[in-house]
Tab-separated table of C-alpha atoms in Angstrom:
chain	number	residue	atom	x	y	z
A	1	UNK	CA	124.105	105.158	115.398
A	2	UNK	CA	123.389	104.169	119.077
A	3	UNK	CA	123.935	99.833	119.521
A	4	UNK	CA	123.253	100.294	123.376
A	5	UNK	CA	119.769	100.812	124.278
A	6	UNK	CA	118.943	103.906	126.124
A	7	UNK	CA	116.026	104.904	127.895
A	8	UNK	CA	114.661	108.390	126.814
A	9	UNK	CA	115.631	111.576	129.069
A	10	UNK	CA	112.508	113.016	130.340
A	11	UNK	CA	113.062	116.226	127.812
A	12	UNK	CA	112.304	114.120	125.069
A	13	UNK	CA	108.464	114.463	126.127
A	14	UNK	CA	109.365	117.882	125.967
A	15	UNK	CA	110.515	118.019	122.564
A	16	UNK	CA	107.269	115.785	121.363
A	17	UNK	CA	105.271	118.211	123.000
A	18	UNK	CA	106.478	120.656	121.340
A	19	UNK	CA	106.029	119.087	118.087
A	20	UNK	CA	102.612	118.417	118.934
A	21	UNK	CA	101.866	122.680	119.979
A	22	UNK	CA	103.683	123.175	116.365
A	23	UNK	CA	100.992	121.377	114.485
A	24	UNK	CA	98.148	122.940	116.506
A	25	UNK	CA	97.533	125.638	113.835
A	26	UNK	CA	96.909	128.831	113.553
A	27	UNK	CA	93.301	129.210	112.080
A	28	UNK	CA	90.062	128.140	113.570
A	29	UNK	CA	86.857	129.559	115.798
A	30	UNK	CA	87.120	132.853	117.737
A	31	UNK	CA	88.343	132.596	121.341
A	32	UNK	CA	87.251	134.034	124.129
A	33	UNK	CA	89.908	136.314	124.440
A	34	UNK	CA	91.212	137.549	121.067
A	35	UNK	CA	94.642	136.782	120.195
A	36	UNK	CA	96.088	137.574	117.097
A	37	UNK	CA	97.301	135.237	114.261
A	38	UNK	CA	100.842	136.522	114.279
A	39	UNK	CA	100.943	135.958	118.126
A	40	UNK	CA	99.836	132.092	117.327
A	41	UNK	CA	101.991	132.163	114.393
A	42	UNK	CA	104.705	133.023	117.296
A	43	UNK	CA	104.046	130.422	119.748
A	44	UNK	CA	103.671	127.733	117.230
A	45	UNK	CA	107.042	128.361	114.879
A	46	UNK	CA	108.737	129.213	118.424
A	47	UNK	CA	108.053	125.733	119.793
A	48	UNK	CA	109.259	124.321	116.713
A	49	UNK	CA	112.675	126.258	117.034
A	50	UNK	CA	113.046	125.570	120.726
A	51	UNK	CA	112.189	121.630	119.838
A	52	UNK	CA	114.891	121.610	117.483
A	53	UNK	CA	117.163	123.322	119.776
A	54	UNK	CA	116.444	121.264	122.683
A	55	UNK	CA	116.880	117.482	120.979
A	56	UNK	CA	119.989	119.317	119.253
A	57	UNK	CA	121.083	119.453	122.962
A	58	UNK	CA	120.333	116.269	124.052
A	59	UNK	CA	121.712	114.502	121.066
A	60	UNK	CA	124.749	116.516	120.372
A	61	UNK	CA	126.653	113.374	118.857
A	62	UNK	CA	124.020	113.712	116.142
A	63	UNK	CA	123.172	109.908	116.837
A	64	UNK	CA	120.584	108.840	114.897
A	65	UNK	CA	118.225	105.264	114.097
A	66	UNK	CA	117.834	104.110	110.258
A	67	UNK	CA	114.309	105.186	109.669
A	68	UNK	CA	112.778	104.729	105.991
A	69	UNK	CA	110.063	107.017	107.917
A	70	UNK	CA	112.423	109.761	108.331
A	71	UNK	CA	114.329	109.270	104.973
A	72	UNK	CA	111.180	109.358	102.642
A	73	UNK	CA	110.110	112.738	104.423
A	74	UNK	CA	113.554	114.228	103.889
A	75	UNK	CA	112.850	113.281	100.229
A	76	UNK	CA	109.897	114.740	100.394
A	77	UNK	CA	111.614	117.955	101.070
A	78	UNK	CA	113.518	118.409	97.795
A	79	UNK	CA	109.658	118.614	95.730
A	80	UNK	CA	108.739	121.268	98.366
A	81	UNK	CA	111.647	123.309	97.670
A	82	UNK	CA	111.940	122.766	93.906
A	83	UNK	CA	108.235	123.995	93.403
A	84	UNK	CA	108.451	126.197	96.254
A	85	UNK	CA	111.650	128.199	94.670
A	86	UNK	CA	109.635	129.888	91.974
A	87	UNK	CA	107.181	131.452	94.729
A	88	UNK	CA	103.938	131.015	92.521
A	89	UNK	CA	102.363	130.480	95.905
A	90	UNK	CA	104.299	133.526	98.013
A	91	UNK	CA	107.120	133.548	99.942
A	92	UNK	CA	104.998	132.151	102.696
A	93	UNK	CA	106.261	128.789	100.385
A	94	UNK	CA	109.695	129.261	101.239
A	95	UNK	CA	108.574	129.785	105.446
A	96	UNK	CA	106.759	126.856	105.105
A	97	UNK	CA	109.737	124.338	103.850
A	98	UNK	CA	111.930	125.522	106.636
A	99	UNK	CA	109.308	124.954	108.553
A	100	UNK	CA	108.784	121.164	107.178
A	101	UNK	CA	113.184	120.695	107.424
A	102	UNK	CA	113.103	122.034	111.044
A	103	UNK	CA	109.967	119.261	111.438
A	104	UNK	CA	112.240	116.422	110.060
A	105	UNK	CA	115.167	117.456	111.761
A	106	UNK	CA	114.020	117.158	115.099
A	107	UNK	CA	112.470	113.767	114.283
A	108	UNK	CA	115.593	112.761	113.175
A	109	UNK	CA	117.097	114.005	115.854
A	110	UNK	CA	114.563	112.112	118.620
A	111	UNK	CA	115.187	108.998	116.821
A	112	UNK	CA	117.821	108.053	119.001
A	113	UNK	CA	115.193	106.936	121.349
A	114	UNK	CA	112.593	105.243	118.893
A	115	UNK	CA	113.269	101.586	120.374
A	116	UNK	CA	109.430	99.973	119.924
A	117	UNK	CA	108.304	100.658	123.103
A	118	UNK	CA	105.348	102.463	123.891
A	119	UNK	CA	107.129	105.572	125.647
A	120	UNK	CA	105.644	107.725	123.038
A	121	UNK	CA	102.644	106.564	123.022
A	122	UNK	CA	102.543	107.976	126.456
A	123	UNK	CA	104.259	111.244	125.440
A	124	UNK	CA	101.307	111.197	122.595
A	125	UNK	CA	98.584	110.774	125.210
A	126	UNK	CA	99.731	113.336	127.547
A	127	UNK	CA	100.500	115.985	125.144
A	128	UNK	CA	96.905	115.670	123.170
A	129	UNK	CA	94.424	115.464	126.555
A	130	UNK	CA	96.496	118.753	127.808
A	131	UNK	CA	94.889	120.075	124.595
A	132	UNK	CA	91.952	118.948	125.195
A	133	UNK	CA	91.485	119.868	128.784
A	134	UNK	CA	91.615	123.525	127.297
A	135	UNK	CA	88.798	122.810	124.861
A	136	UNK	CA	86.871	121.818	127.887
A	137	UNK	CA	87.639	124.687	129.987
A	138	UNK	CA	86.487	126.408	126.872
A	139	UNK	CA	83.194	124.963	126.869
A	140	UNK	CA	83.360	125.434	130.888
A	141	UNK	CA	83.598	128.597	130.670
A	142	UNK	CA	81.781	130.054	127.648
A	143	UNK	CA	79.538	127.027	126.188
A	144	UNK	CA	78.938	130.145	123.469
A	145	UNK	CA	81.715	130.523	122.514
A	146	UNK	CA	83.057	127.151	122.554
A	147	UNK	CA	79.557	126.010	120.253
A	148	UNK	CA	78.833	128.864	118.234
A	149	UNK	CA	76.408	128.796	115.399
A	150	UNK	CA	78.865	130.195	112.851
A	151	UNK	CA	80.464	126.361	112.917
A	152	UNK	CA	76.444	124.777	113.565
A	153	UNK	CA	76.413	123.952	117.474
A	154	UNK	CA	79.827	121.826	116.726
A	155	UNK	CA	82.501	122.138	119.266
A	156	UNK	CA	85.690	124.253	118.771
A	157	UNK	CA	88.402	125.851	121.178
A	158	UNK	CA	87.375	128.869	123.155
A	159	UNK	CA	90.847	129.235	124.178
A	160	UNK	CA	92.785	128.146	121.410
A	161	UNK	CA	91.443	128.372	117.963
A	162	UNK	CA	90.522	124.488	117.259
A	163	UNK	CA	88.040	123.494	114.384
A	164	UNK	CA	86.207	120.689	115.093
A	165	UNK	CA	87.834	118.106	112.831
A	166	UNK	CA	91.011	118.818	114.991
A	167	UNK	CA	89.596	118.012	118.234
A	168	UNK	CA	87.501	115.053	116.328
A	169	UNK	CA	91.224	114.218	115.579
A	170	UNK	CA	92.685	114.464	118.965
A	171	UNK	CA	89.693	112.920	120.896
A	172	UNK	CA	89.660	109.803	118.111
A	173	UNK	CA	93.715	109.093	118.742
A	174	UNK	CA	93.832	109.314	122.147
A	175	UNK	CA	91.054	107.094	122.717
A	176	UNK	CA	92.023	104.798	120.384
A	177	UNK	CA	96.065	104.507	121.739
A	178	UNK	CA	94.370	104.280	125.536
A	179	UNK	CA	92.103	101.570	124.823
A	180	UNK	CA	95.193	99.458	123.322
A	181	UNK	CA	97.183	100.405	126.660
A	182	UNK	CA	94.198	99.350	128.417
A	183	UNK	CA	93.891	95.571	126.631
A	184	UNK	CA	98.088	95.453	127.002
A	185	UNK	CA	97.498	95.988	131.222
A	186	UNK	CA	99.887	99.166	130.594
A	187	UNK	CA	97.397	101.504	132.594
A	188	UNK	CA	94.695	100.410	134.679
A	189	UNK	CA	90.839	100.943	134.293
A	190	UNK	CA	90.639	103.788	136.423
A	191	UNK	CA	93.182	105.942	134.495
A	192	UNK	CA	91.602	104.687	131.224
A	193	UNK	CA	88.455	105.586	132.075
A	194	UNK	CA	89.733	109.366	133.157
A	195	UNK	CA	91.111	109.893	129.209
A	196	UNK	CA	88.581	107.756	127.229
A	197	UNK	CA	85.068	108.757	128.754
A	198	UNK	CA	86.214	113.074	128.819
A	199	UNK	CA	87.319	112.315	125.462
A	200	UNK	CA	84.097	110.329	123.863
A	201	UNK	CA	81.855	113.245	125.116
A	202	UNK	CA	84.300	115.738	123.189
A	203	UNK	CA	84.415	113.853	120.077
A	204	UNK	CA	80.334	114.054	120.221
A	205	UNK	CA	80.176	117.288	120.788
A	206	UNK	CA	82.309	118.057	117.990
A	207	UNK	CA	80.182	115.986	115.277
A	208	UNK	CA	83.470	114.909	113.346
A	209	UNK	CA	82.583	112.130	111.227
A	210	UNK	CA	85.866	111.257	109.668
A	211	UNK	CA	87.416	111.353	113.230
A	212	UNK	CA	84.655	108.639	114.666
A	213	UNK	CA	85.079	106.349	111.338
A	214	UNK	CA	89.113	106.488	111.729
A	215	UNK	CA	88.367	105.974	115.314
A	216	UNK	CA	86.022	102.753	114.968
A	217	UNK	CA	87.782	101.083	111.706
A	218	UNK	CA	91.302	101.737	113.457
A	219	UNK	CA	90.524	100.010	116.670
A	220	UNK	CA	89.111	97.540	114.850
A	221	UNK	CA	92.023	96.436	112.869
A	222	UNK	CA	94.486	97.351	115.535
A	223	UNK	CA	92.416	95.050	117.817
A	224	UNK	CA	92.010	92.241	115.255
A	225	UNK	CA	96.016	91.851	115.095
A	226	UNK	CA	95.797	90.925	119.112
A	227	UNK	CA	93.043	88.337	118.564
A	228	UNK	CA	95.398	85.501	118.797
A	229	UNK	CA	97.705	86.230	121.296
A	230	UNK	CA	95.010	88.000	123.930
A	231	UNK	CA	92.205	87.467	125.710
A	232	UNK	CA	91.708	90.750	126.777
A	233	UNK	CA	91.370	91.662	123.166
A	234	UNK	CA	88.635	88.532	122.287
A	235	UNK	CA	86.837	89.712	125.014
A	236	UNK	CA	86.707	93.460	124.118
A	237	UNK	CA	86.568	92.495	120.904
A	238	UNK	CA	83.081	89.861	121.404
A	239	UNK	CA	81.844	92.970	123.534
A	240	UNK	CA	82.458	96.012	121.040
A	241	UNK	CA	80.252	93.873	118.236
A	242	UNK	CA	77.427	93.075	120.964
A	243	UNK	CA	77.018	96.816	121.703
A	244	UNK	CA	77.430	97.763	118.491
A	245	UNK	CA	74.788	95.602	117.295
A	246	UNK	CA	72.459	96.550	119.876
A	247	UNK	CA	73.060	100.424	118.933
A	248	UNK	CA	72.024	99.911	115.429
A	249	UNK	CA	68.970	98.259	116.186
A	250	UNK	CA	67.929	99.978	119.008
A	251	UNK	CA	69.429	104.140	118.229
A	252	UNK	CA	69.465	103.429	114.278
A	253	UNK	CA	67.718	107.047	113.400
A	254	UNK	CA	69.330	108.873	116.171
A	255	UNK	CA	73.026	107.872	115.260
A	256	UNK	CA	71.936	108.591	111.449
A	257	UNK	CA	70.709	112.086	112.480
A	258	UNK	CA	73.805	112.619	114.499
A	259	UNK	CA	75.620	111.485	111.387
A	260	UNK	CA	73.849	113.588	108.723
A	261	UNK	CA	74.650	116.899	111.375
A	262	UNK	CA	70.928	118.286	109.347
A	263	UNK	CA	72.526	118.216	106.260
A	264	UNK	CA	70.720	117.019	103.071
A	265	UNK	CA	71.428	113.783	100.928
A	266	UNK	CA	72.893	115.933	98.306
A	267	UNK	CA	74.837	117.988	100.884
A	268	UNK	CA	75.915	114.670	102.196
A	269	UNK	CA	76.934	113.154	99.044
A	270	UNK	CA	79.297	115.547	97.581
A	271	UNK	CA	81.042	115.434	100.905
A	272	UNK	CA	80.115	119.183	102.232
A	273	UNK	CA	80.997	120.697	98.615
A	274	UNK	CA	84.709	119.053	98.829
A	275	UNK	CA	83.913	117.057	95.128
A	276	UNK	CA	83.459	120.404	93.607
A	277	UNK	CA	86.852	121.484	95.088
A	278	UNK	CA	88.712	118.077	94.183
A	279	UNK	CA	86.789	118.642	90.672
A	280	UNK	CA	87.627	122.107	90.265
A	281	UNK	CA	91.459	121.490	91.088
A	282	UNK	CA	92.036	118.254	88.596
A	283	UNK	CA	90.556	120.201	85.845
A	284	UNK	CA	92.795	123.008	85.585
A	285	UNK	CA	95.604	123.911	83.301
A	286	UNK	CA	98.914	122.432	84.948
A	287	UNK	CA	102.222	122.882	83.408
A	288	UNK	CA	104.834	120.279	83.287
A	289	UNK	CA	106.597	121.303	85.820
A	290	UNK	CA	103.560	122.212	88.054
A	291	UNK	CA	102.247	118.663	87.542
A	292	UNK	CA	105.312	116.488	88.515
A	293	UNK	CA	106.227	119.069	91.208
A	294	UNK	CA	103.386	121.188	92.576
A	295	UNK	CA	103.187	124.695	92.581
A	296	UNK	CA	104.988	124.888	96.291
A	297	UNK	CA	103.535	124.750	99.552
A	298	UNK	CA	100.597	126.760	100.418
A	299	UNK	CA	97.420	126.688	102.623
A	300	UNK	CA	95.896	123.879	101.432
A	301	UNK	CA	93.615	125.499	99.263
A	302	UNK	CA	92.144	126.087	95.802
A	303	UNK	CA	90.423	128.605	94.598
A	304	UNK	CA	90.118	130.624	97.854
A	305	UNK	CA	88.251	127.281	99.396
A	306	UNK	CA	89.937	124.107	101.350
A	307	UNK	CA	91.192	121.628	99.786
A	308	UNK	CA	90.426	118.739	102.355
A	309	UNK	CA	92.116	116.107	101.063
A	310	UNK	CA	95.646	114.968	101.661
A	311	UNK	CA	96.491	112.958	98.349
A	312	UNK	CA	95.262	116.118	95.802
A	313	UNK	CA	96.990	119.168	98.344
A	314	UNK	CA	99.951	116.791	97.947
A	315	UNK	CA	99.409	116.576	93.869
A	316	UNK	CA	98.743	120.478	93.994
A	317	UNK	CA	101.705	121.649	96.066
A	318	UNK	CA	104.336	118.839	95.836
A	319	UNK	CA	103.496	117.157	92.265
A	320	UNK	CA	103.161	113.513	91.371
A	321	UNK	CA	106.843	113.489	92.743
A	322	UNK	CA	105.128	114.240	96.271
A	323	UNK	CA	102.085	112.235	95.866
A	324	UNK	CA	104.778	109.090	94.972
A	325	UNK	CA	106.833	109.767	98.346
A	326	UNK	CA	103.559	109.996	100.587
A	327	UNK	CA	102.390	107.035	99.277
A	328	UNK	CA	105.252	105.218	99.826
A	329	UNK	CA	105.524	106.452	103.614
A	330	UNK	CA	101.735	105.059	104.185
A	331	UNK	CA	102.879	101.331	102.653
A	332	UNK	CA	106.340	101.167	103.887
A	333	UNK	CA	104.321	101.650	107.465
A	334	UNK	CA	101.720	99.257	106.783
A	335	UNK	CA	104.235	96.790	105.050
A	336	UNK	CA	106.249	96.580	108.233
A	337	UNK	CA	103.901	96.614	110.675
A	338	UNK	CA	102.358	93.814	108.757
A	339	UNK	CA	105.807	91.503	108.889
A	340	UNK	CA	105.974	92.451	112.659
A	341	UNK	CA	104.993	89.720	115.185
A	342	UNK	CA	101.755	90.389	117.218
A	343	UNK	CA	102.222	93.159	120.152
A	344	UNK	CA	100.839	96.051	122.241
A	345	UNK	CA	103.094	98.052	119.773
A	346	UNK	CA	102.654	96.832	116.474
A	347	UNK	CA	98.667	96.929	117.239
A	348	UNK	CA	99.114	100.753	118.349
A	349	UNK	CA	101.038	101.194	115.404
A	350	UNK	CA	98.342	99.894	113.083
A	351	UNK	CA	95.635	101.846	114.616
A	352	UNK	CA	97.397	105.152	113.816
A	353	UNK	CA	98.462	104.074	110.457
A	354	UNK	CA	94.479	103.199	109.513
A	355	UNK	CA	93.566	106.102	110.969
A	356	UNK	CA	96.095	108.545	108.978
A	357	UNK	CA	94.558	106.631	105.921
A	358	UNK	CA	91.160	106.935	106.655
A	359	UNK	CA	91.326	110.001	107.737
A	360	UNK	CA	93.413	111.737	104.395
A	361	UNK	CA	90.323	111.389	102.879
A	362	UNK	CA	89.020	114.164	104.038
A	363	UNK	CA	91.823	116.016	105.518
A	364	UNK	CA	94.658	117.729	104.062
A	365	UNK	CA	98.338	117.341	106.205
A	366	UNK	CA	100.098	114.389	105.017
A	367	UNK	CA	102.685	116.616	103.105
A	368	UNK	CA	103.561	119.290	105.664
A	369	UNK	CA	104.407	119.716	109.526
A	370	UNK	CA	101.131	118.284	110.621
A	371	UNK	CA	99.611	116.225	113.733
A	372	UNK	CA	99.086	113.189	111.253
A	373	UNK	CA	102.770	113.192	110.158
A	374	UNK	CA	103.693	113.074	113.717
A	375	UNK	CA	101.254	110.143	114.208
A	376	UNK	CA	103.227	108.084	111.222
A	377	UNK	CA	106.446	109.543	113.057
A	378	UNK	CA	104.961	107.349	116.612
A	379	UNK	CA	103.654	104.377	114.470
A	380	UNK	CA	107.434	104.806	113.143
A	381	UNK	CA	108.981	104.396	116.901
A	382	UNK	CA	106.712	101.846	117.380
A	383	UNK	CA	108.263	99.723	114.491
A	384	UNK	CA	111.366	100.483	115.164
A	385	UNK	CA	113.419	97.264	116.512
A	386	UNK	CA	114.833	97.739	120.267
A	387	UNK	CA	118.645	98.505	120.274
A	388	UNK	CA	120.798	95.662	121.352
A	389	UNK	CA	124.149	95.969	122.804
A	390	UNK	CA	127.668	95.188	121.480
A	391	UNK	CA	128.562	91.442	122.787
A	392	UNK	CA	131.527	91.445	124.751
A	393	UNK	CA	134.356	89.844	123.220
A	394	UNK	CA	134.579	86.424	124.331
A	395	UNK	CA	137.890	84.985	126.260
A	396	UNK	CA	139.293	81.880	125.101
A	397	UNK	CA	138.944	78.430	126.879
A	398	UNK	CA	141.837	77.360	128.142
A	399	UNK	CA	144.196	74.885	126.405
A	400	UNK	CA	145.507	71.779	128.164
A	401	UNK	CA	149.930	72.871	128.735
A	402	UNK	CA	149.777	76.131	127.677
A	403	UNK	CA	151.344	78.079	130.720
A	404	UNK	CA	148.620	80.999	131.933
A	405	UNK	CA	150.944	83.931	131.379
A	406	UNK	CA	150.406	82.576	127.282
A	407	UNK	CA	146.547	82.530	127.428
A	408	UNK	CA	146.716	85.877	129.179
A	409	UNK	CA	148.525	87.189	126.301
A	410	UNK	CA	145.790	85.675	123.798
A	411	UNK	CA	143.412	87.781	125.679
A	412	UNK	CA	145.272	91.478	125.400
């Protein structure tokens, strides 16, 4: 383990970003230009190879931080492969484990450099608005294509196949991280405004509800933890609950239409037909076996339909076992960044863990290679306690008689 601290090589934003291409997917709208799944399938296990590869090369001493983070995730990995083993789901089960140890390797691996800074949160930033800049050249160049009716008018990728909860996702983080790096005076207004405004017309577009709810709840607690130690934060803070007062007087039906998205009450309340998935899946037949281990990893689905819910694709593919180990990633989290003092960090750190929670709701992830594991993995760096450095052994003070030559030996 490293005890000097040591500032990150520039290829480490390398290796996040490919992380980050890794969990794009490999499902979603039609693009502009066809490209086929096995192509995507290519880039996105290739970046995960090369990611491996490349922090294998930059830490070659295999020097790692203590992470409960990383170590419950590892865990996590022997209910994949015990349920996974029997191929009731394929052997696309087996691809996808490797897949999940290559995932946890590599964040070992980059844990060298998790010292509570906010270095990743730049690395974060940067690799998620490059995504998004091709969603809007998308929409630049085919508004079609990038809005088509097969998804009703909601925003996708026309260049990369994006649904809209993932660039609801994207839009909601990066916001969220930018505005905290705004009240913390590490980026100024100008370059805040150039990520957050882009991004707010993105997340509209895309009509993501889960994203905007994460978005709103997880600023607010992340701000909440600053309220004592800045003024920048009372004053956003007194601001956010003006406007937002004024907008539900003032655009009440138009933010409940944009809400709704046209859909009926009924529609509405069983969550777009999810509750007759999560119904569906609870109700059926489950050995032993099956129930404390899951039936191995798979596509997130039941029945031929999406699952959309992180805590019951856990309990179907990874068991109780796997739902236990999640669970205790998401408290371990909050525990700490509770018992952390007040900071830029710790508040970025909060507003990803909120928004992870919120958001496994209605999104399924939290047990495989996924953009909202590698959210915990920056709230993780985020909570992780800067490296200190070995003290120097101190000489001793001299001794009144004792010749120098004598001390001098002491010494060696």
């Amino acid at each position: 383990m490293d005890r000097a601290p040591a500032a990150p090589p520039k290829a480490v934003g390398i290796v996040w970003l490919l992380l980050g291409l890794n969990t794009l997917g490999s499902t979603g709208a039609k693009t502009i230009v066809p490209l086929p799944r096995s192509l995507i399938q290519l880039v996105t296990m290739g970046s995960l190879v090369v990611a491996f590869a490349l922090a294998l090369a930059l830490n070659v001493r295999l020097r790692v931080r203590p992470s409960a983070f990383v170590f419950l995730l590892t865990l996590l990995l022997v209910p994949s492969v015990i349920s996974s083993v029997h191929l009731e789901s394929g052997f696309g089960a087996l691809f996808r484990c490797t897949r999940l140890a290559l995932f946890v390797g590599t964040l070992w691996l980059v844990s060298r450099w998790w010292d509570g800074s906010v270095t990743f949160v730049r690395y974060h930033i940067r690799m998620y608005f490059a995504v998004l800049v091709s969603v809007a050249a998308g929409l630049a160049i085919s508004p079609g294509a990038a809005m088509p009716e097969l998804y009703g008018g909601r925003l996708v990728g026309a260049l990369w196949p994006l649904t809209p909860p993932q660039i609801g996702q994207y839009t909601a983080v990066i916001t969220g991280l930018t505005v905290l790096l705004l009240l913390g005076r590490q980026v100024d207004r100008a370059g805040a405004a150039m990520v957050i405004v882009p991004s707010l017309v993105l997340l509209a577009l895309t009509h993501t509800r889960t994203a905007t709810v994460g978005l709103l709840a997880g600023l607010a607690l992340a701000i909440g933890s600053l309220l004592l130690t800045s003024a920048a934060a009372r004053r956003f803070f007194t601001w956010a609950v003006l406007v937002a007062a004024v907008a539900a007087v003032g655009f009440a039906s138009a933010l409940q239409a944009w809400f709704l998205r046209g859909q009926s009450k009924e529609n509405f309340s069983s969550l777009t037909g999810r509750a007759k998935v999560w119904d569906a899946l609870l109700a059926a037949p489950r050995t032993t076996g099956e129930r404390f281990f899951g039936v191995g990893l798979g596509d997130k689905s039941f029945g031929g339909l999406p699952i959309d819910n992180s805590w019951l694709a856990v309990y179907n593919e990874q068991g109780l076992i796997g739902v236990a180990l999640v669970a205790a990633v998401i408290l371990v989290l909050g525990g700490v960044a509770l018992l952390r003092p007040p900071s830029l960090p710790r508040a970025c750190a909060i507003f990803l863990i909120s928004y992870v929670a919120i958001s496994s709701y209605t999104e399924a992830g939290l047990g495989d290679a996924s953009p909202y594991l590698l959210h915990l993995a920056l709230a993780a760096s985020l909570l992780a306690a800067p490296a200190t450095a070995a003290p120097l052994p101190t000489p001793p003070l001299p001794r009144p008689g004792v010749p120098r030559w004598a001390r001098d030996r002491e010494v060696s």
